[in-house]
Amino acid sequence: MKSIVIIGDGMADYPVPELDGRTPLMAANTPAMDRIAREGRTGLFQTIEEALPTGSAVANLSVLGYDPRTDFQGRGVLEAASLGVTLAPTDMAARINLICVEDGKIRSHSAGHIANEEAHRLIRDLNVHFRDLPITLVPGLSYRHVLVVPNGHPGVACAPPHDHVGERVQDLLVAPRHPQAGPTADLLNRIIRESQDVLRYHPINRQRVAAGQQPANSLWPWSPGKRPQMATFQERFGITGAVITAVDLIKGL
């Protein structure tokens, strides 16, 4: 028997006064989804336990039958897997965004959803700049990329940029959670600061500003971790599966 699981990730939205207090989904005409709900099985599932990070990575680990308390090691390792990056056991991987900083504050976590071609050129040139550091920047999609740090320590506190729009960069810099993580925190903060120097006058950003677009003028690392030791879905349950998604970390899972 084959089953299809459809997850309405983030679909709830907020009530809108112009829609008489309904959410956009409540007001939308959704005959296909209505039929799926009517002829299938529906339900509510608490996918994120208390004290765990809220987000798609933890939630979808739960959906797939894994325990995020032990198997969640950060978004970086999942997105690295989705990009075909093989991590050594000593590698630390982190998600790294191209963001827009304005007046010392995060203006946008996505630099206005920068296009792939522009983003890849920026990441390529940043790799050249950082060639003497023990890091690799792996280009992903739009503003979403991966940072690999050999022998990096994942015990650092990083601020997810989408949760801190409008806040001062200086107040959000990486901090070590353990004394051994100090060098890694210093390295990540160096990457942030030097990326701003490189990107400030980059031709891509000059063109974006001239066109009235947000410049992608800073790197921002977050959600670091090391490769988890997880059995595959087939090993655990004896069945195969596939996923359709627009999100890198789900492909990585």
PDB file of N, CA, C and O in Angstrom, residues 7 49 72 92 97 150 162 165 171 173 176 207 216:
ATOM      1  N   ILE A   7       1.697  17.887   4.361  1.00  0.00           N
ATOM      2  CA  ILE A   7       1.904  18.688   5.559  1.00  0.00           C
ATOM      3  C   ILE A   7       1.690  20.161   5.214  1.00  0.00           C
ATOM      4  O   ILE A   7       2.400  20.712   4.367  1.00  0.00           O
ATOM      5  N   GLU A  49       8.326  19.482  20.633  1.00  0.00           N
ATOM      6  CA  GLU A  49       8.198  19.420  22.082  1.00  0.00           C
ATOM      7  C   GLU A  49       8.685  20.715  22.723  1.00  0.00           C
ATOM      8  O   GLU A  49       9.408  21.510  22.107  1.00  0.00           O
ATOM      9  N   PHE A  72      18.323  15.928  16.031  1.00  0.00           N
ATOM     10  CA  PHE A  72      18.447  17.279  15.467  1.00  0.00           C
ATOM     11  C   PHE A  72      19.793  17.861  15.845  1.00  0.00           C
ATOM     12  O   PHE A  72      20.095  18.048  17.023  1.00  0.00           O
ATOM     13  N   MET A  92      32.029  20.938  11.193  1.00  0.00           N
ATOM     14  CA  MET A  92      30.822  21.634  11.636  1.00  0.00           C
ATOM     15  C   MET A  92      30.200  22.303  10.411  1.00  0.00           C
ATOM     16  O   MET A  92      30.907  22.917   9.611  1.00  0.00           O
ATOM     17  N   ASN A  97      23.236  32.770   5.698  1.00  0.00           N
ATOM     18  CA  ASN A  97      22.392  33.603   4.848  1.00  0.00           C
ATOM     19  C   ASN A  97      23.181  34.759   4.258  1.00  0.00           C
ATOM     20  O   ASN A  97      24.113  35.276   4.881  1.00  0.00           O
ATOM     21  N   PRO A 150      35.959  22.825   9.151  1.00  0.00           N
ATOM     22  CA  PRO A 150      36.641  21.653   9.694  1.00  0.00           C
ATOM     23  C   PRO A 150      37.069  21.887  11.142  1.00  0.00           C
ATOM     24  O   PRO A 150      37.601  22.956  11.477  1.00  0.00           O
ATOM     25  N   HIS A 162      16.033  35.686  10.595  1.00  0.00           N
ATOM     26  CA  HIS A 162      14.618  35.971  10.350  1.00  0.00           C
ATOM     27  C   HIS A 162      13.880  36.307  11.641  1.00  0.00           C
ATOM     28  O   HIS A 162      12.787  36.877  11.588  1.00  0.00           O
ATOM     29  N   VAL A 165      14.951  40.674  12.630  1.00  0.00           N
ATOM     30  CA  VAL A 165      14.900  41.801  11.692  1.00  0.00           C
ATOM     31  C   VAL A 165      14.632  43.086  12.479  1.00  0.00           C
ATOM     32  O   VAL A 165      13.765  43.132  13.357  1.00  0.00           O
ATOM     33  N   ASP A 171      24.515  43.492  18.654  1.00  0.00           N
ATOM     34  CA  ASP A 171      23.906  42.775  19.778  1.00  0.00           C
ATOM     35  C   ASP A 171      23.638  41.309  19.463  1.00  0.00           C
ATOM     36  O   ASP A 171      23.217  40.559  20.350  1.00  0.00           O
ATOM     37  N   LEU A 173      25.878  39.189  17.608  1.00  0.00           N
ATOM     38  CA  LEU A 173      27.055  38.448  17.176  1.00  0.00           C
ATOM     39  C   LEU A 173      27.147  37.099  17.888  1.00  0.00           C
ATOM     40  O   LEU A 173      26.565  36.891  18.950  1.00  0.00           O
ATOM     41  N   PRO A 176      30.169  32.074  22.360  1.00  0.00           N
ATOM     42  CA  PRO A 176      30.420  30.665  22.710  1.00  0.00           C
ATOM     43  C   PRO A 176      29.544  30.232  23.875  1.00  0.00           C
ATOM     44  O   PRO A 176      29.347  30.983  24.843  1.00  0.00           O
ATOM     45  N   GLN A 207      24.819  47.305  -8.466  1.00  0.00           N
ATOM     46  CA  GLN A 207      23.721  47.188  -9.425  1.00  0.00           C
ATOM     47  C   GLN A 207      22.378  47.078  -8.706  1.00  0.00           C
ATOM     48  O   GLN A 207      21.382  47.667  -9.135  1.00  0.00           O
ATOM     49  N   ALA A 216      22.844  42.637  -0.829  1.00  0.00           N
ATOM     50  CA  ALA A 216      23.197  41.482   0.002  1.00  0.00           C
ATOM     51  C   ALA A 216      24.580  41.768   0.568  1.00  0.00           C
ATOM     52  O   ALA A 216      25.594  41.356   0.006  1.00  0.00           O
TER      53      ALA A 216
END
